[in-house]
Tab-separated table of C-alpha atoms and ligand atoms in Angstrom:
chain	number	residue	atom	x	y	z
A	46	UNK	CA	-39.008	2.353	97.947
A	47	UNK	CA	-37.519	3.185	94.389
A	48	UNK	CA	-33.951	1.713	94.143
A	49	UNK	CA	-30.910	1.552	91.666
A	50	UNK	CA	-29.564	-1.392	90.784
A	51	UNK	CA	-25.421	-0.784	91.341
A	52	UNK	CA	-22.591	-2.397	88.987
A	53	UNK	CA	-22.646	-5.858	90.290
A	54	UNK	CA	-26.314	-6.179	90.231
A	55	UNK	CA	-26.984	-5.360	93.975
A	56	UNK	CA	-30.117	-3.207	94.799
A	57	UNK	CA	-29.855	-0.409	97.022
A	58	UNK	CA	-32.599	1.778	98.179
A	59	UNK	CA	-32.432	5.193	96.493
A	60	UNK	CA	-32.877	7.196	99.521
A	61	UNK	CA	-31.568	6.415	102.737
A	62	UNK	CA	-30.836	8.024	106.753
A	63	UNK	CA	-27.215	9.404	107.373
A	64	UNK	CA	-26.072	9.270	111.126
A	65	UNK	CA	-22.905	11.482	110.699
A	66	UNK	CA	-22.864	14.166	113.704
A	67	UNK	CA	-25.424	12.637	115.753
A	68	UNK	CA	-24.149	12.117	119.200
A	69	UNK	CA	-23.191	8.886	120.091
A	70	UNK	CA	-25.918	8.578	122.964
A	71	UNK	CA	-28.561	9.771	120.868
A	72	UNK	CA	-27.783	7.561	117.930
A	73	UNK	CA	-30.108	4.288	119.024
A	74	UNK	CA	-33.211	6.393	119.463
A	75	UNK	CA	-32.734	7.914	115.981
A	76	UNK	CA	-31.899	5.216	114.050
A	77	UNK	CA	-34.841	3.401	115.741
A	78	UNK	CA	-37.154	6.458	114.931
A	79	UNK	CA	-35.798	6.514	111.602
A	80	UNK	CA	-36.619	2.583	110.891
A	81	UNK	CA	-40.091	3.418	112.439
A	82	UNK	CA	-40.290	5.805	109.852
A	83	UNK	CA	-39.529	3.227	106.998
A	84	UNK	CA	-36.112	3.856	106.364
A	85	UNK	CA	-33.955	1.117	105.090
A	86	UNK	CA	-30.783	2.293	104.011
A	87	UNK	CA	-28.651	3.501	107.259
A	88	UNK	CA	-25.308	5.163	106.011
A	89	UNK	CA	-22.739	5.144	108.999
A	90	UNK	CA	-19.053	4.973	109.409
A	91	UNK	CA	-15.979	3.927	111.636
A	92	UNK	CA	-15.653	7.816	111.587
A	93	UNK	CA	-18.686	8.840	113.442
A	94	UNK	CA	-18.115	6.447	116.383
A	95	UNK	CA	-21.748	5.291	116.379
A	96	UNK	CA	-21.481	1.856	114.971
A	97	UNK	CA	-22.175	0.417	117.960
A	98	UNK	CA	-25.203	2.284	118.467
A	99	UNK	CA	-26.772	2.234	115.286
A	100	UNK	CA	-25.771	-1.810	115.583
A	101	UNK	CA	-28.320	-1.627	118.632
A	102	UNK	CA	-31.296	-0.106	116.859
A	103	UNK	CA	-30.655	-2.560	113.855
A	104	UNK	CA	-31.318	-5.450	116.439
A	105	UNK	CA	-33.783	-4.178	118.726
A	106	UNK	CA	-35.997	-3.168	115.576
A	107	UNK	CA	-36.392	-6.637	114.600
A	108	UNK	CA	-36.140	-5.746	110.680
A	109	UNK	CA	-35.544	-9.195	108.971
A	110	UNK	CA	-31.556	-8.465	107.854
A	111	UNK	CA	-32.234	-9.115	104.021
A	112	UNK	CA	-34.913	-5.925	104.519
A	113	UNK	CA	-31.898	-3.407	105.713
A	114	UNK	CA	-29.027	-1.700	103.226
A	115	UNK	CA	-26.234	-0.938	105.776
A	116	UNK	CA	-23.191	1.282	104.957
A	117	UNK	CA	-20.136	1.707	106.520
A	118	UNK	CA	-16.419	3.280	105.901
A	119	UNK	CA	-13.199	2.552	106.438
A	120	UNK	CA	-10.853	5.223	107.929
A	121	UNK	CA	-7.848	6.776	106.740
A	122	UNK	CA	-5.310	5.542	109.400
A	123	UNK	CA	-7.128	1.789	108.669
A	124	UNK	CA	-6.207	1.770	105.164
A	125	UNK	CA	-3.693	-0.877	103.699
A	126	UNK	CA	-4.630	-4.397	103.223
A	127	UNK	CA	-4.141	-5.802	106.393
A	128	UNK	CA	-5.423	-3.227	107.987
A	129	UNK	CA	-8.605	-2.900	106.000
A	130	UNK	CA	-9.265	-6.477	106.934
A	131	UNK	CA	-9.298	-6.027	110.598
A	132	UNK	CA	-11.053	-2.276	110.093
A	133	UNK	CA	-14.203	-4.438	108.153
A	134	UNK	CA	-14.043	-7.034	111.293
A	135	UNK	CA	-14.417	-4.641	113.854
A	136	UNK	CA	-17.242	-2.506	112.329
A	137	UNK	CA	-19.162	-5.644	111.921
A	138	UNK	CA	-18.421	-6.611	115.126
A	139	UNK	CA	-19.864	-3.146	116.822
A	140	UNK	CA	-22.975	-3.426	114.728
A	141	UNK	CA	-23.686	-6.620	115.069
A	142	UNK	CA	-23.850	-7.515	111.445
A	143	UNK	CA	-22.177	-10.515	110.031
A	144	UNK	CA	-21.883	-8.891	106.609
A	145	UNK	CA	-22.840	-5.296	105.259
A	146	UNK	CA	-24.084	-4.059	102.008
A	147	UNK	CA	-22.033	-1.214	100.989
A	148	UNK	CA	-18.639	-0.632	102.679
A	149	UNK	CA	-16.590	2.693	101.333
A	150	UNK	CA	-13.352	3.976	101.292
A	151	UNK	CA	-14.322	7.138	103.470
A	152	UNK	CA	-11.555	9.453	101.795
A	153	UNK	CA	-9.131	9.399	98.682
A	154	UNK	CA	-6.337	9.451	101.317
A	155	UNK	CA	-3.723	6.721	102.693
A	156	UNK	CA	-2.813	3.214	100.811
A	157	UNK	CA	-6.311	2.792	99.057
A	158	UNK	CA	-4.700	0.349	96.445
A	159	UNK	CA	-4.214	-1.572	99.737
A	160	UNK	CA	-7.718	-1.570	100.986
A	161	UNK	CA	-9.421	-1.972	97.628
A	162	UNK	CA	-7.815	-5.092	97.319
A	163	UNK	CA	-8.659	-6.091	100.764
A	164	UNK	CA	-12.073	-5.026	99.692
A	165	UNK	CA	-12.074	-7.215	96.386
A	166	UNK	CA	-11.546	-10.497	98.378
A	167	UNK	CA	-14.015	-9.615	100.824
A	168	UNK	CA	-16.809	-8.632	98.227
A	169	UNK	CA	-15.906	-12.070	96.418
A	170	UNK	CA	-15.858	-13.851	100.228
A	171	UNK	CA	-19.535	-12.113	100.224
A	172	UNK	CA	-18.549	-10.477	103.959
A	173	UNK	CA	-19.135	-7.222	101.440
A	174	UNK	CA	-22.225	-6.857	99.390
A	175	UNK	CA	-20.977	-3.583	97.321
A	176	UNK	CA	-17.600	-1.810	97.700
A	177	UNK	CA	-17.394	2.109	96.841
A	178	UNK	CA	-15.481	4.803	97.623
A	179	UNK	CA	-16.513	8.325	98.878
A	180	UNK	CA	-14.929	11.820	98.149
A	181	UNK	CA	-13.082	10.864	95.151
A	182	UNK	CA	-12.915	13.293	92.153
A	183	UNK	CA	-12.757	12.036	88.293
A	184	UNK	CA	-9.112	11.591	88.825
A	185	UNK	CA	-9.341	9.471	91.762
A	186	UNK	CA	-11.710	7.676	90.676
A	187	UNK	CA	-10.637	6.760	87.137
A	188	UNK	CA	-7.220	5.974	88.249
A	189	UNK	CA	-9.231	3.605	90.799
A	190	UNK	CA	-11.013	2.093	88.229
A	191	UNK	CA	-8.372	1.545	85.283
A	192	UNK	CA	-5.998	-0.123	87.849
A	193	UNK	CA	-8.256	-2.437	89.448
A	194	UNK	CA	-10.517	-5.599	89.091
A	195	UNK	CA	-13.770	-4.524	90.644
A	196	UNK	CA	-15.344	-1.057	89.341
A	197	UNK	CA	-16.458	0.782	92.265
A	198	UNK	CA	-20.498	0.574	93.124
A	199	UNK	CA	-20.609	4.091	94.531
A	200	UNK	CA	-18.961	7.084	94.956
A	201	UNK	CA	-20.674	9.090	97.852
A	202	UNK	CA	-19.618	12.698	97.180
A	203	UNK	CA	-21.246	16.198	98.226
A	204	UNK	CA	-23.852	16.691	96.397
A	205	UNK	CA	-26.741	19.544	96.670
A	206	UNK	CA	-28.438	22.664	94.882
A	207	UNK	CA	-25.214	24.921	95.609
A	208	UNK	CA	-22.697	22.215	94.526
A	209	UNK	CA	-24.443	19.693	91.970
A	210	UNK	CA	-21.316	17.636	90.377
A	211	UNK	CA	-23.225	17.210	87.190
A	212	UNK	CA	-19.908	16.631	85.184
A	213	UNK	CA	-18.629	14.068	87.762
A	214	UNK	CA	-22.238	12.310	87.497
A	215	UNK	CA	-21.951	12.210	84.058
A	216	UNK	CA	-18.260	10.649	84.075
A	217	UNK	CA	-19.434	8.339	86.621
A	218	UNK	CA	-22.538	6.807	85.046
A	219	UNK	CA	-19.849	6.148	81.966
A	220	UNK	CA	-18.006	4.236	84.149
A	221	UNK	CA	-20.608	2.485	85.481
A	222	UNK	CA	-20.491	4.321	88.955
A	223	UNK	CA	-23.619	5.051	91.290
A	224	UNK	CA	-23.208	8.522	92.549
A	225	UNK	CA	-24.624	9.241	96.220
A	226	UNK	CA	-25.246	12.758	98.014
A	227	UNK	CA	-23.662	13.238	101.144
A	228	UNK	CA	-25.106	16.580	102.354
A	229	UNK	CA	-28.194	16.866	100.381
A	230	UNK	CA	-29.282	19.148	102.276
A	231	UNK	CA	-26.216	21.312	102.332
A	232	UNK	CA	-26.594	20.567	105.881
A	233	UNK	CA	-28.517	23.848	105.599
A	234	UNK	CA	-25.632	26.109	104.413
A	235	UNK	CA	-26.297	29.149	102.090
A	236	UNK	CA	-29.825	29.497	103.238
A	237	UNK	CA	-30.749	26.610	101.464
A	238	UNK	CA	-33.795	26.458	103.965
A	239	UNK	CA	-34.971	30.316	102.710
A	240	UNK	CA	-33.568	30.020	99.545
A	241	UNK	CA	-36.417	31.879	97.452
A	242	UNK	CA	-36.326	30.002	94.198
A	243	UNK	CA	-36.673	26.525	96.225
A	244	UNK	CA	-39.304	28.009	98.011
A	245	UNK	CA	-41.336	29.004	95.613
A	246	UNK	CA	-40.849	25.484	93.627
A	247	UNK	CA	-41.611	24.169	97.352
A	248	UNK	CA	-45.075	26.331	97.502
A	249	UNK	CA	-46.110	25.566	94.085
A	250	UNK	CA	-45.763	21.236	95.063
A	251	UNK	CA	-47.351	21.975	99.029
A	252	UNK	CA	-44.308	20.419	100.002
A	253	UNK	CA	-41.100	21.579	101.846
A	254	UNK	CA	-38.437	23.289	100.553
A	255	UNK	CA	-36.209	19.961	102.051
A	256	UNK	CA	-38.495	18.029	100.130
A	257	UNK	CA	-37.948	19.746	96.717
A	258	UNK	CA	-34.220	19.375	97.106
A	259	UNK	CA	-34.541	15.721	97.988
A	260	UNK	CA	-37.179	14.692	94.987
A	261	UNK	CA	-34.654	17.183	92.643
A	262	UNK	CA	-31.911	15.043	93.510
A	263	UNK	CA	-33.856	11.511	92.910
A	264	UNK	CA	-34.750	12.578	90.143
A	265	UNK	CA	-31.430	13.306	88.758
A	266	UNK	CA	-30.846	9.312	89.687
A	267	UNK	CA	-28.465	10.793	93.079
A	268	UNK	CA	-28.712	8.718	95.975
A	269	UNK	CA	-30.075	10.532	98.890
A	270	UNK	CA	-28.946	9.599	102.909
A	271	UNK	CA	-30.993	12.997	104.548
A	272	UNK	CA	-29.869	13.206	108.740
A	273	UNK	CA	-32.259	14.420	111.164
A	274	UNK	CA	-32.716	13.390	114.689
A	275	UNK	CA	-36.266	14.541	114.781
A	276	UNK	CA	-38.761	12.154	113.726
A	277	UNK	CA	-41.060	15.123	112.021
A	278	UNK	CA	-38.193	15.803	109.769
A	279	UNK	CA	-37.377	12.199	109.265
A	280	UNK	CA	-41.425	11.782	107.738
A	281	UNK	CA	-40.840	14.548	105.986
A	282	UNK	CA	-37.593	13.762	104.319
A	283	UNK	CA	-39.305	10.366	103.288
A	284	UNK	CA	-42.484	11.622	101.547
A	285	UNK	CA	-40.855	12.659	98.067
A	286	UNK	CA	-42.353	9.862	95.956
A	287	UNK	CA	-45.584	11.312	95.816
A	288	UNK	CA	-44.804	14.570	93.588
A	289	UNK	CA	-43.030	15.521	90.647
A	290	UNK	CA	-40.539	18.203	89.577
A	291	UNK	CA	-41.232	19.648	86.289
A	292	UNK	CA	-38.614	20.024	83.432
A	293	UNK	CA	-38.703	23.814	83.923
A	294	UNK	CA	-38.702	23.572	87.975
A	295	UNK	CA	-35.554	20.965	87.610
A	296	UNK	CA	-33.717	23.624	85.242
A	297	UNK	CA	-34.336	26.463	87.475
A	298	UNK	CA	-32.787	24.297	90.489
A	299	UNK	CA	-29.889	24.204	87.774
A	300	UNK	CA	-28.955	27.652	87.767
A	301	UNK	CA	-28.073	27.646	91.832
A	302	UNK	CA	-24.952	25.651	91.201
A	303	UNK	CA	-22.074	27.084	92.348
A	304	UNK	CA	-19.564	24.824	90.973
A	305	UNK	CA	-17.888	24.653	94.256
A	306	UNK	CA	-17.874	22.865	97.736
A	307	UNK	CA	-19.728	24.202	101.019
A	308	UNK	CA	-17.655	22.301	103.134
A	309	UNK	CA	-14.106	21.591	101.223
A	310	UNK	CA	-11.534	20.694	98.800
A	311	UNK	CA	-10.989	17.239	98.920
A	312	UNK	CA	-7.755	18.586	96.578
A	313	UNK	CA	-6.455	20.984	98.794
A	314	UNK	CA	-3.027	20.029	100.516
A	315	UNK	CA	-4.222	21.537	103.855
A	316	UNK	CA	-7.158	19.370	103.389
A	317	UNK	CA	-5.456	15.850	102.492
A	318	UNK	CA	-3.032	16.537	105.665
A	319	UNK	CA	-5.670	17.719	107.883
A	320	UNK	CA	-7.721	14.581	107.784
A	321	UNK	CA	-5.377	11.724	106.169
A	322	UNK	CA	-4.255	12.522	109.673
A	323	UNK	CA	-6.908	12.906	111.901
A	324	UNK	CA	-6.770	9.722	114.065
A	325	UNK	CA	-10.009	7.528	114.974
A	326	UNK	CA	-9.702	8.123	118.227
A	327	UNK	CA	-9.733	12.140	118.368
A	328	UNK	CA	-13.102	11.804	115.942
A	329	UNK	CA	-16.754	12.448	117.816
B	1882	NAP	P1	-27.739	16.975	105.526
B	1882	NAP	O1	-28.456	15.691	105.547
B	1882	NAP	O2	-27.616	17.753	104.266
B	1882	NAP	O3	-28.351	17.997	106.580
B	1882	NAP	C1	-28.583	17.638	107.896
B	1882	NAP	C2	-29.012	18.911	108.633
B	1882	NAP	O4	-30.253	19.398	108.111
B	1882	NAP	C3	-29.185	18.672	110.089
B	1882	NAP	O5	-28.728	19.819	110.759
B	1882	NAP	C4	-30.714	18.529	110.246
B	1882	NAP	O6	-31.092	19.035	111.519
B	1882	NAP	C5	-31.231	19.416	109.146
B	1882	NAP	N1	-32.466	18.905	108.529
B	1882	NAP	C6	-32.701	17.643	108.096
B	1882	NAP	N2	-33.910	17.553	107.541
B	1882	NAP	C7	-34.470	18.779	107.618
B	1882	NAP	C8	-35.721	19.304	107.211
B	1882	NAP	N3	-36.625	18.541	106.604
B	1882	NAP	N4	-35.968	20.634	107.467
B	1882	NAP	C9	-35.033	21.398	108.080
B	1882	NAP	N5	-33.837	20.951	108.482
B	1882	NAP	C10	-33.553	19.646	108.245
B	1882	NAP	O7	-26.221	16.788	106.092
B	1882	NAP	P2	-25.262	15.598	106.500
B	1882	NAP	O8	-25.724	14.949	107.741
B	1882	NAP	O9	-23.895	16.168	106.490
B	1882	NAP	O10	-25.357	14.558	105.288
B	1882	NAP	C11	-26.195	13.420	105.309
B	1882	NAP	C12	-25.390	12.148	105.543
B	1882	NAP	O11	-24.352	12.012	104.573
B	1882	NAP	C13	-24.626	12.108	106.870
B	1882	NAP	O12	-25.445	11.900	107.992
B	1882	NAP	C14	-23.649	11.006	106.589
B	1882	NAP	O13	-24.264	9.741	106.712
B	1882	NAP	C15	-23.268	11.307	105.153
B	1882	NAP	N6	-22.048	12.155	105.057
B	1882	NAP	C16	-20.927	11.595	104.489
B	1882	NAP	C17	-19.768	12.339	104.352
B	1882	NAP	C18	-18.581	11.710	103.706
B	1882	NAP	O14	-17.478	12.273	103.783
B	1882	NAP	N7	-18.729	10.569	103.072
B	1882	NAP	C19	-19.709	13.667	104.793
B	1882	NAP	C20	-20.856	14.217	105.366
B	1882	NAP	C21	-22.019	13.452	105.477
B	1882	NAP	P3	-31.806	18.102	112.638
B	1882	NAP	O15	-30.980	16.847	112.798
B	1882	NAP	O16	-31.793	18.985	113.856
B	1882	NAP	O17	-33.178	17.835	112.100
């Protein structure tokens, strides 16, 4: 597995399996299938209500610890530095872990100055391998970062063919920042599936038009955590390492950025109310 070595030395696999809108019940078997497959990196959070769960497959698997890269986030309503404390003890609890490798800020929203410096201690304590943040723009981010001791690791952001945050990448590696796609595969929005220009990259490789968008990514040095709960896709989404996009074939993937999110606005008022509110226990 390639990897990128973040800020404070700490090697993380480049590509990875998200569990975000997999069902609670279903979340062992796929995080098992996924490990089966030869995934290493598992990106959860407090949010998805499948700690637990993935916490199960981790153990059952039998995957020496120092093999596995496990994320996690922190909640809105747990931010603030007491808070954040007890919000890293329970997550470790539910998976079973007795530290973690990456643990985020899971939105720009709440007392962050709070948890980051929650965060600090624990990364020095060693509890946290890494500390990030995730949905922060430049602003965020550099206001983070100019305030603070510890630089984040990584900022997981949307990231994909119709939204490709090449000036926030940029800004980021500057500041010493390992960006990571959340959505990579636009969670098929837009047709990204059909899209003709990916498919014909896709035919020309005998590969997938998933597969282009993943290696297009990696490429562009963007870590990639790819969801699927079926273990076909989960192979699939893993053999990218094998193939190579062309200069040309990476600068015609160029031209289907929008410039704008899929999903939304992390800047939008309605947005910032909508889930600096939205309470841990009304979340699937
Ligand atoms: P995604 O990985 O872009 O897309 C997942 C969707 O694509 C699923 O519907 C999956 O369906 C389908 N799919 C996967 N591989 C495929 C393939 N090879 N061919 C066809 N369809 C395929 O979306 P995501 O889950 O939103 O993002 C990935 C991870 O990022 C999440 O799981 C989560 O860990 C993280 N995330 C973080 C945030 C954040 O705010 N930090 C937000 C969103 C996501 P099946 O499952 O039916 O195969």
């Amino acid at each position: 597995m390639e990897t990128t070595t973040l800020n404070n030395g700490v090697e993380m696999p480049m590509l990875g399996f998200g569990v975000y809108q997999i069902p609670p019940d279903e979340t062992e078997r796929a995080v098992a299938d996924a490990l089966a497959a030869g995934y290493r990196l598992l990106d959860t959070a407090a949010a998805y209500r499948n700690e637990d769960a993935v916490g199960r497959a981790i153990k059952s698997s039998g995957i020496p610890r120092g093999d596995l890269f496990v994320t996690t986030k922190l909640w809105v309503e747990d931010t603030g530095e007491e808070n954040t404390r007890r919000a890293v003890d329970t997550s470790l609890r539910r998976l079973g872990l007795d530290h973690l490798d990456l643990y985020l800020i899971h939105q720009p929203y709440g007392d962050v100055y709070g948890s980051w410096r929650a965060m600090e201690a624990l990364n020095r304590d060693g509890l946290l391998r890494a500390i990030g943040v995730s949905n922060f723009t430049p602003d965020r981010l550099v206001d983070l970062i100019d305030h603070n001791r510890v630089v984040p690791a990584v900022n997981q952001i949307e990231t994909h063919p119709f939204f490709q945050r090449t000036a926030d990448q940029r800004l980021m590696v500057e500041r010493g920042v390992q960006i990571e796609s959340w959505g990579p595969l636009a969670e098929g929005r837009n047709n990204l599936f059909t899209d003709p220009l990916l498919r014909e990259i896709a035919d020309g490789h005998g590969k997938s038009v998933a597969q282009v968008v993943l290696r297009w990514l990696l490429q562009r040095r963007v870590v990639v955590i790819p969801k699927s709960v079926r273990p076909d896709r989960m192979a699939e989404n893993f053999a990218v390492f094998d193939f190579t996009l062309t200069d040309a074939e990476m600068a015609r993937i160029a031209t289907l950025d929008t410039g704008g999110s899929l999903f939304l606005d992390h800047r939008d008022p309605d947005v910032v109310s909508a889930i600096g509110n939205a309470r841990l226990a009304d979340l699937h």
